[in-house]
PDB file of C-alpha atoms in Angstrom:
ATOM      1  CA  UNK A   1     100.334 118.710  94.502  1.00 43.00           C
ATOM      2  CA  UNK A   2     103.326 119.235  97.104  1.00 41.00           C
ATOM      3  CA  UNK A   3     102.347 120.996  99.830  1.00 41.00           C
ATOM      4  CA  UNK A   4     105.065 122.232 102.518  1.00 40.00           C
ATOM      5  CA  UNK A   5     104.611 123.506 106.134  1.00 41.00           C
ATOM      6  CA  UNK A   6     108.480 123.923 106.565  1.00 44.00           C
ATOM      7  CA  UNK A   7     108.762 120.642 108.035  1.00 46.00           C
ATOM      8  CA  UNK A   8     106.926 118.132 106.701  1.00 46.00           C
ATOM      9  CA  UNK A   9     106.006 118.187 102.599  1.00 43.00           C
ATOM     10  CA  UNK A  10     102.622 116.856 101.749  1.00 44.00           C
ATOM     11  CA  UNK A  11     101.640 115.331  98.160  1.00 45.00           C
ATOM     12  CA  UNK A  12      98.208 115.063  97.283  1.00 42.00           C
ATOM     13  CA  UNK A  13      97.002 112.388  94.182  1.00 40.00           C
ATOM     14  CA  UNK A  14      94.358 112.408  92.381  1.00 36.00           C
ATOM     15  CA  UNK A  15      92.615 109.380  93.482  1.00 34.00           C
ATOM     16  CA  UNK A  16      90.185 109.052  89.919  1.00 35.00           C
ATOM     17  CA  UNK A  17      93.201 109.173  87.548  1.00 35.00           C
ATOM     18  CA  UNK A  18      95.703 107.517  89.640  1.00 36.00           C
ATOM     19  CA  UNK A  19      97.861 110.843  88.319  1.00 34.00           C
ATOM     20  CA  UNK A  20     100.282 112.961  91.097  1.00 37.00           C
ATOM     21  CA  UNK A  21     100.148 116.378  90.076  1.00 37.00           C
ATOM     22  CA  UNK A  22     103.372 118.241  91.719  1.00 36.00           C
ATOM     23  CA  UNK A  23     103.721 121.710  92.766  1.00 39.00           C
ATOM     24  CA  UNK A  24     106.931 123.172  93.741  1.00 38.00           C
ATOM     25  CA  UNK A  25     107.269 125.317  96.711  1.00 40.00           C
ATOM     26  CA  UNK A  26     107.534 128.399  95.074  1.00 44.00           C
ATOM     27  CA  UNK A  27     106.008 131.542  94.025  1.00 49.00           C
ATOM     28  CA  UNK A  28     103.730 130.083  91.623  1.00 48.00           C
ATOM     29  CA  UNK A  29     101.185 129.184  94.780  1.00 51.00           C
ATOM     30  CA  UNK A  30     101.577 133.403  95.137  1.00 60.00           C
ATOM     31  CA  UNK A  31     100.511 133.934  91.530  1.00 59.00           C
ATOM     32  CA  UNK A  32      97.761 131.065  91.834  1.00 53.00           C
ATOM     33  CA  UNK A  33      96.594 133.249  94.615  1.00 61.00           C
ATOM     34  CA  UNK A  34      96.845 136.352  92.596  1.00 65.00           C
ATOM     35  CA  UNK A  35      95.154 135.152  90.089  1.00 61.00           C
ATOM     36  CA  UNK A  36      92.002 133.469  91.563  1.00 58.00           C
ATOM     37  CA  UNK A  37      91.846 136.603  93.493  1.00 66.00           C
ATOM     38  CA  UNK A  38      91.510 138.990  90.079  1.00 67.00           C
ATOM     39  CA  UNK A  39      89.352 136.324  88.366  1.00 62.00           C
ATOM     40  CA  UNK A  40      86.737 136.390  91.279  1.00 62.00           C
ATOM     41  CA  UNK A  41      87.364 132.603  91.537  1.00 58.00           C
ATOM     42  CA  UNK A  42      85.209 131.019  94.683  1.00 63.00           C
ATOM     43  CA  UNK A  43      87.651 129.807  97.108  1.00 66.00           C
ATOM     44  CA  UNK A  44      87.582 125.643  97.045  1.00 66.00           C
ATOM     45  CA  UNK A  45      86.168 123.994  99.695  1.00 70.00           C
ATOM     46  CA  UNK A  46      87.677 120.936 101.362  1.00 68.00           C
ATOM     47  CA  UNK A  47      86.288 118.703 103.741  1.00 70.00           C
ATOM     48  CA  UNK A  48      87.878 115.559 105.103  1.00 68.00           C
ATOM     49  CA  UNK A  49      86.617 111.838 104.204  1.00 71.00           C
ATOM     50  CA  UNK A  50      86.905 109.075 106.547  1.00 73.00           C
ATOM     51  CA  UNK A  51      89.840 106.700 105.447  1.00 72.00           C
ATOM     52  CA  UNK A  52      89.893 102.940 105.465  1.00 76.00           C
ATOM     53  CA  UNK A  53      92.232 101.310 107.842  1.00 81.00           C
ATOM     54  CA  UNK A  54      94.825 100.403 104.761  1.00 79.00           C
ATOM     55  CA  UNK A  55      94.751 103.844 103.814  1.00 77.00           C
ATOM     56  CA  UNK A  56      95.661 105.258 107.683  1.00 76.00           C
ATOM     57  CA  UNK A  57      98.108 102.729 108.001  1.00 77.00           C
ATOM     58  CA  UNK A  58      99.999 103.544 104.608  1.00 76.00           C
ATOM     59  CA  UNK A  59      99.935 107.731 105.543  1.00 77.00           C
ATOM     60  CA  UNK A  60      96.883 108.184 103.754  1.00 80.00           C
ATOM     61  CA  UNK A  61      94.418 110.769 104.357  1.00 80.00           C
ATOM     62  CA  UNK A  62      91.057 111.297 101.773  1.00 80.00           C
ATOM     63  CA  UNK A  63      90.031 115.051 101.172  1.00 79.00           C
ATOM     64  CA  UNK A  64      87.131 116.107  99.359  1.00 80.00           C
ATOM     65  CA  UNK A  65      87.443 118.898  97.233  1.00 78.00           C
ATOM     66  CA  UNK A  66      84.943 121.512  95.868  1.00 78.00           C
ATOM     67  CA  UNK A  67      86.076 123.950  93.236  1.00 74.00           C
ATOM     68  CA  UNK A  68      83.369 126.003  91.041  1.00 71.00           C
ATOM     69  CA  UNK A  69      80.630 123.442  90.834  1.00 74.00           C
ATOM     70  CA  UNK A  70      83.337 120.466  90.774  1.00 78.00           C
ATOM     71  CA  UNK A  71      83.735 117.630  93.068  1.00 79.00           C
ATOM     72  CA  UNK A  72      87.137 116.007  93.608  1.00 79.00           C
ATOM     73  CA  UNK A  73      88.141 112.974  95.827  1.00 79.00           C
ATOM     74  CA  UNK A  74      91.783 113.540  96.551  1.00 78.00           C
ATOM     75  CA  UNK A  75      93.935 111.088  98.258  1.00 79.00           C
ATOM     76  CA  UNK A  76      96.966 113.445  99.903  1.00 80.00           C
ATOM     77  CA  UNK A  77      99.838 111.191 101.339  1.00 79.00           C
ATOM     78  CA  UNK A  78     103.841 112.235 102.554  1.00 78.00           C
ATOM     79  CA  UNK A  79     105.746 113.341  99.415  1.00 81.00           C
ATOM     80  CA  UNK A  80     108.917 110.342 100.641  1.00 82.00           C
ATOM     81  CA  UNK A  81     105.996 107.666 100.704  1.00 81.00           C
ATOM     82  CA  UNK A  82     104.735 109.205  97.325  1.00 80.00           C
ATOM     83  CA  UNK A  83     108.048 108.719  95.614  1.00 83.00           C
ATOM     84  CA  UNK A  84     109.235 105.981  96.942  1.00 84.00           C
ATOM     85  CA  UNK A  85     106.243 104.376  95.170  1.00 78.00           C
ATOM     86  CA  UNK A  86     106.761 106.570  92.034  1.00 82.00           C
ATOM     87  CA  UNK A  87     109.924 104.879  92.088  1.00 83.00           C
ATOM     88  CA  UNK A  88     108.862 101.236  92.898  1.00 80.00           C
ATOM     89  CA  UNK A  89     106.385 101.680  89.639  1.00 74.00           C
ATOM     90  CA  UNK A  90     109.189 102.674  87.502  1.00 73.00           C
ATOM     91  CA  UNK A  91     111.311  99.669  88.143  1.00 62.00           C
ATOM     92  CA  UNK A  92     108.687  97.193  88.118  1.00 52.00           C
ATOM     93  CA  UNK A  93     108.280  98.610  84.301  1.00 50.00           C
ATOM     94  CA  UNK A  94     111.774  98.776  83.230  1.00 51.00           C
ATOM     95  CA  UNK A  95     111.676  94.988  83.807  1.00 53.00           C
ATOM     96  CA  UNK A  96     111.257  93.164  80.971  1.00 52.00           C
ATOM     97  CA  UNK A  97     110.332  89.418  82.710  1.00 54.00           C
ATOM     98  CA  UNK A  98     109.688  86.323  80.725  1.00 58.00           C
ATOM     99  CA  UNK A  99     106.023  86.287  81.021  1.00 80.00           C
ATOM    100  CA  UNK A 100     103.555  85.589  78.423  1.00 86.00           C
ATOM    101  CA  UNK A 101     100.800  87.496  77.431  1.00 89.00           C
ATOM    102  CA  UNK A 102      97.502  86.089  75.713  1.00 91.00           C
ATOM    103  CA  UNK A 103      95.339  88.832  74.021  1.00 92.00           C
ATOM    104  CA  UNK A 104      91.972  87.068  74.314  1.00 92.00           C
ATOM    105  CA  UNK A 105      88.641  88.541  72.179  1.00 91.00           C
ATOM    106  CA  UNK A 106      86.376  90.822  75.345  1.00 88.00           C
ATOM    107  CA  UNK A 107      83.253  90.371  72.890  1.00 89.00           C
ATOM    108  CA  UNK A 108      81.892  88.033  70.377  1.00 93.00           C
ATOM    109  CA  UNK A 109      82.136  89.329  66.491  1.00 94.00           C
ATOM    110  CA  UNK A 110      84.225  89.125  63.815  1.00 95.00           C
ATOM    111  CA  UNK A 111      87.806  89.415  62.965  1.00 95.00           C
ATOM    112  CA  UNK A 112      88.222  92.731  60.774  1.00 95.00           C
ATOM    113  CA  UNK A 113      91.920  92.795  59.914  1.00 94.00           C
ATOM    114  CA  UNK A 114      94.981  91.799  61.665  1.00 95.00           C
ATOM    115  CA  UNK A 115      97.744  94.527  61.688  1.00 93.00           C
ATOM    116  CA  UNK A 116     100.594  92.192  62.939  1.00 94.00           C
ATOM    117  CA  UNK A 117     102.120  89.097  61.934  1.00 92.00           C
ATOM    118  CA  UNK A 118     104.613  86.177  64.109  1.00 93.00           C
ATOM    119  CA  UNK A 119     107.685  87.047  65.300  1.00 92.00           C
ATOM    120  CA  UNK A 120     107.180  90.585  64.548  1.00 93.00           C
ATOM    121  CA  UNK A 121     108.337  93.509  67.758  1.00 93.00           C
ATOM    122  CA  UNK A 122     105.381  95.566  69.025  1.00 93.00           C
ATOM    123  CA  UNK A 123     105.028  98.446  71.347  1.00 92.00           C
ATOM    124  CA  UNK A 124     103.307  99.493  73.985  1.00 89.00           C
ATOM    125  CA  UNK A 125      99.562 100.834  72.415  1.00 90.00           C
ATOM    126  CA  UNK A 126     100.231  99.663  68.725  1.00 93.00           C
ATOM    127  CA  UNK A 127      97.605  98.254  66.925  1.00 94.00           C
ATOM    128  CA  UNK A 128      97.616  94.621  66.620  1.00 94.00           C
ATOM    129  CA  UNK A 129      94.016  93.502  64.881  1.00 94.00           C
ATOM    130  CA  UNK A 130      90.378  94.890  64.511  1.00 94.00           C
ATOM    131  CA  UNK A 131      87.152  93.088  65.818  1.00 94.00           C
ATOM    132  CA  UNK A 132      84.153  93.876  64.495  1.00 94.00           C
ATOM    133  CA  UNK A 133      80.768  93.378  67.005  1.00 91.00           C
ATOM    134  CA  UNK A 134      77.516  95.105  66.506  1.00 88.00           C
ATOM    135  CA  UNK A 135      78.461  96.969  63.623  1.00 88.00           C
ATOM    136  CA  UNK A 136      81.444  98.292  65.437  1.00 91.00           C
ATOM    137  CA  UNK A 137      85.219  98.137  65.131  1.00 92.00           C
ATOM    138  CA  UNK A 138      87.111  97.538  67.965  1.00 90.00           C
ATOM    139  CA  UNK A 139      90.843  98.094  67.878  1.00 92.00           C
ATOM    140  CA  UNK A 140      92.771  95.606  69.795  1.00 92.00           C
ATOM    141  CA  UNK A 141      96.133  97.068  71.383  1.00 92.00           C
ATOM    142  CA  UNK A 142      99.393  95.810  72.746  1.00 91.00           C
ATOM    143  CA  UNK A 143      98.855  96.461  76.489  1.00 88.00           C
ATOM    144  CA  UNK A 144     103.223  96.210  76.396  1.00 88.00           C
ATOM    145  CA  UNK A 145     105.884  96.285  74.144  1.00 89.00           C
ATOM    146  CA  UNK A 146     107.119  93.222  73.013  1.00 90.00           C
ATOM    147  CA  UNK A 147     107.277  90.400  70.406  1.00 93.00           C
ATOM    148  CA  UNK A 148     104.298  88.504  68.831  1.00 94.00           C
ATOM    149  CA  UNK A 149     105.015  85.608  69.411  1.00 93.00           C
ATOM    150  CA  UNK A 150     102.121  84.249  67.600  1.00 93.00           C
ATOM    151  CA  UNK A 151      98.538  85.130  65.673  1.00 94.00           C
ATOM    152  CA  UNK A 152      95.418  82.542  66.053  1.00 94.00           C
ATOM    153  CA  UNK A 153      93.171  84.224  64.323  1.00 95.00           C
ATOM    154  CA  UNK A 154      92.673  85.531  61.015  1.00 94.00           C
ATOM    155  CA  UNK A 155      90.663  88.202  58.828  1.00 95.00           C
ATOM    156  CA  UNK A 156      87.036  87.129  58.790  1.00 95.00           C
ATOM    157  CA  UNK A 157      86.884  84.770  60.932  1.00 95.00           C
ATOM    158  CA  UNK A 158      84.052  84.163  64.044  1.00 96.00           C
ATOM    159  CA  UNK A 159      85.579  84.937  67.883  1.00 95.00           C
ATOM    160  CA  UNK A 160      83.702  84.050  71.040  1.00 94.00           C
ATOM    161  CA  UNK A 161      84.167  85.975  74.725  1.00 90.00           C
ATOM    162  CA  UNK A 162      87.844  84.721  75.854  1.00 90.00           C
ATOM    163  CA  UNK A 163      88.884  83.027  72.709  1.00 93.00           C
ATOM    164  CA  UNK A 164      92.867  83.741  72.484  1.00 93.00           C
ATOM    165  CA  UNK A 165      93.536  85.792  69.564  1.00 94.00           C
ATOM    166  CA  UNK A 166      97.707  86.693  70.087  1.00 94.00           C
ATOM    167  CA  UNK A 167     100.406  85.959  72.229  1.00 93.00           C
ATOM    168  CA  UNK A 168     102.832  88.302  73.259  1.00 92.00           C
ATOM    169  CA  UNK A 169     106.184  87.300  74.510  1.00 87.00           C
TER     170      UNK A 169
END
């Protein structure tokens, strides 16, 4: 949320989700009022937490917020600082660089089905093979788009903790 004392803006992020929630300047804080005001909503109470040193020193001040039985950490910093990094995010992901990336097994069990083959382009989230531990299936992702660039494993068998089970170039 933006916040703005007519001469400094303030931008306050969500510090659980990692998610910036912006508010413009405008009338809709008037018909938030309004309407917390007709829906007999209690007013939110906000105290402030004490910072770490790496927080102060990057413009960062901790609020906690309580809102109808909720209880919200909320890291506020300046709305520049806010999108420069928004910014510095968004280039560091429009980079494709030349780095591998091994998919490796997070629990011992048994290869289900594998949804990709080599050479073949992925995306960011698609499916890529299904492990099977404890009578449950476990869907294995693409954490980023890419290409396969190659399979180790195949339907049926045995996996260990860490064993490699794709590459993704």
């Amino acid at each position: 949320m933006t916040a703005t004392d007519g001469q400094r803006s303030r931008r306050a992020v969500l510090a659980e989700a990692g998610t910036a929630l912006d508010r413009a300047p405008d009338a809709a804080g008037a018909e938030l009022e309004g309407a917390r005001d007709r829906l007999a909503l209690p007013r939110p109470v906000v105290l402030r937490l004490p910072g770490s040193p790496a927080e102060r020193a990057a413009g960062q001040v901790r609020r906690e917020v309580v809102a109808g039985g909720w209880r919200f950490e909320v890291t506020v910093e300046d709305a520049a600082r806010a999108a420069l990094r928004e910014r510095a995010g968004r280039v560091e992901g429009d980079v494709a660089g030349p780095t591998r990336l091994v998919v490796r097994a997070q629990i011992p069990g048994r290869v289900v089905s594998v949804g990709v083959r080599d050479g073949q382009s992925v995306e960011a989230g698609q499916r890529l093979l299904s492990v099977e531990a404890m009578k449950m299936e476990n869907e294995i992702r693409a954490q980023r788009a890419g290409r396969v660039e190659r399979v180790t494993v195949k339907p049926g068998q045995r996996v260990e903790r860490g064993d490699e089970l794709a590459v993704l170039a």
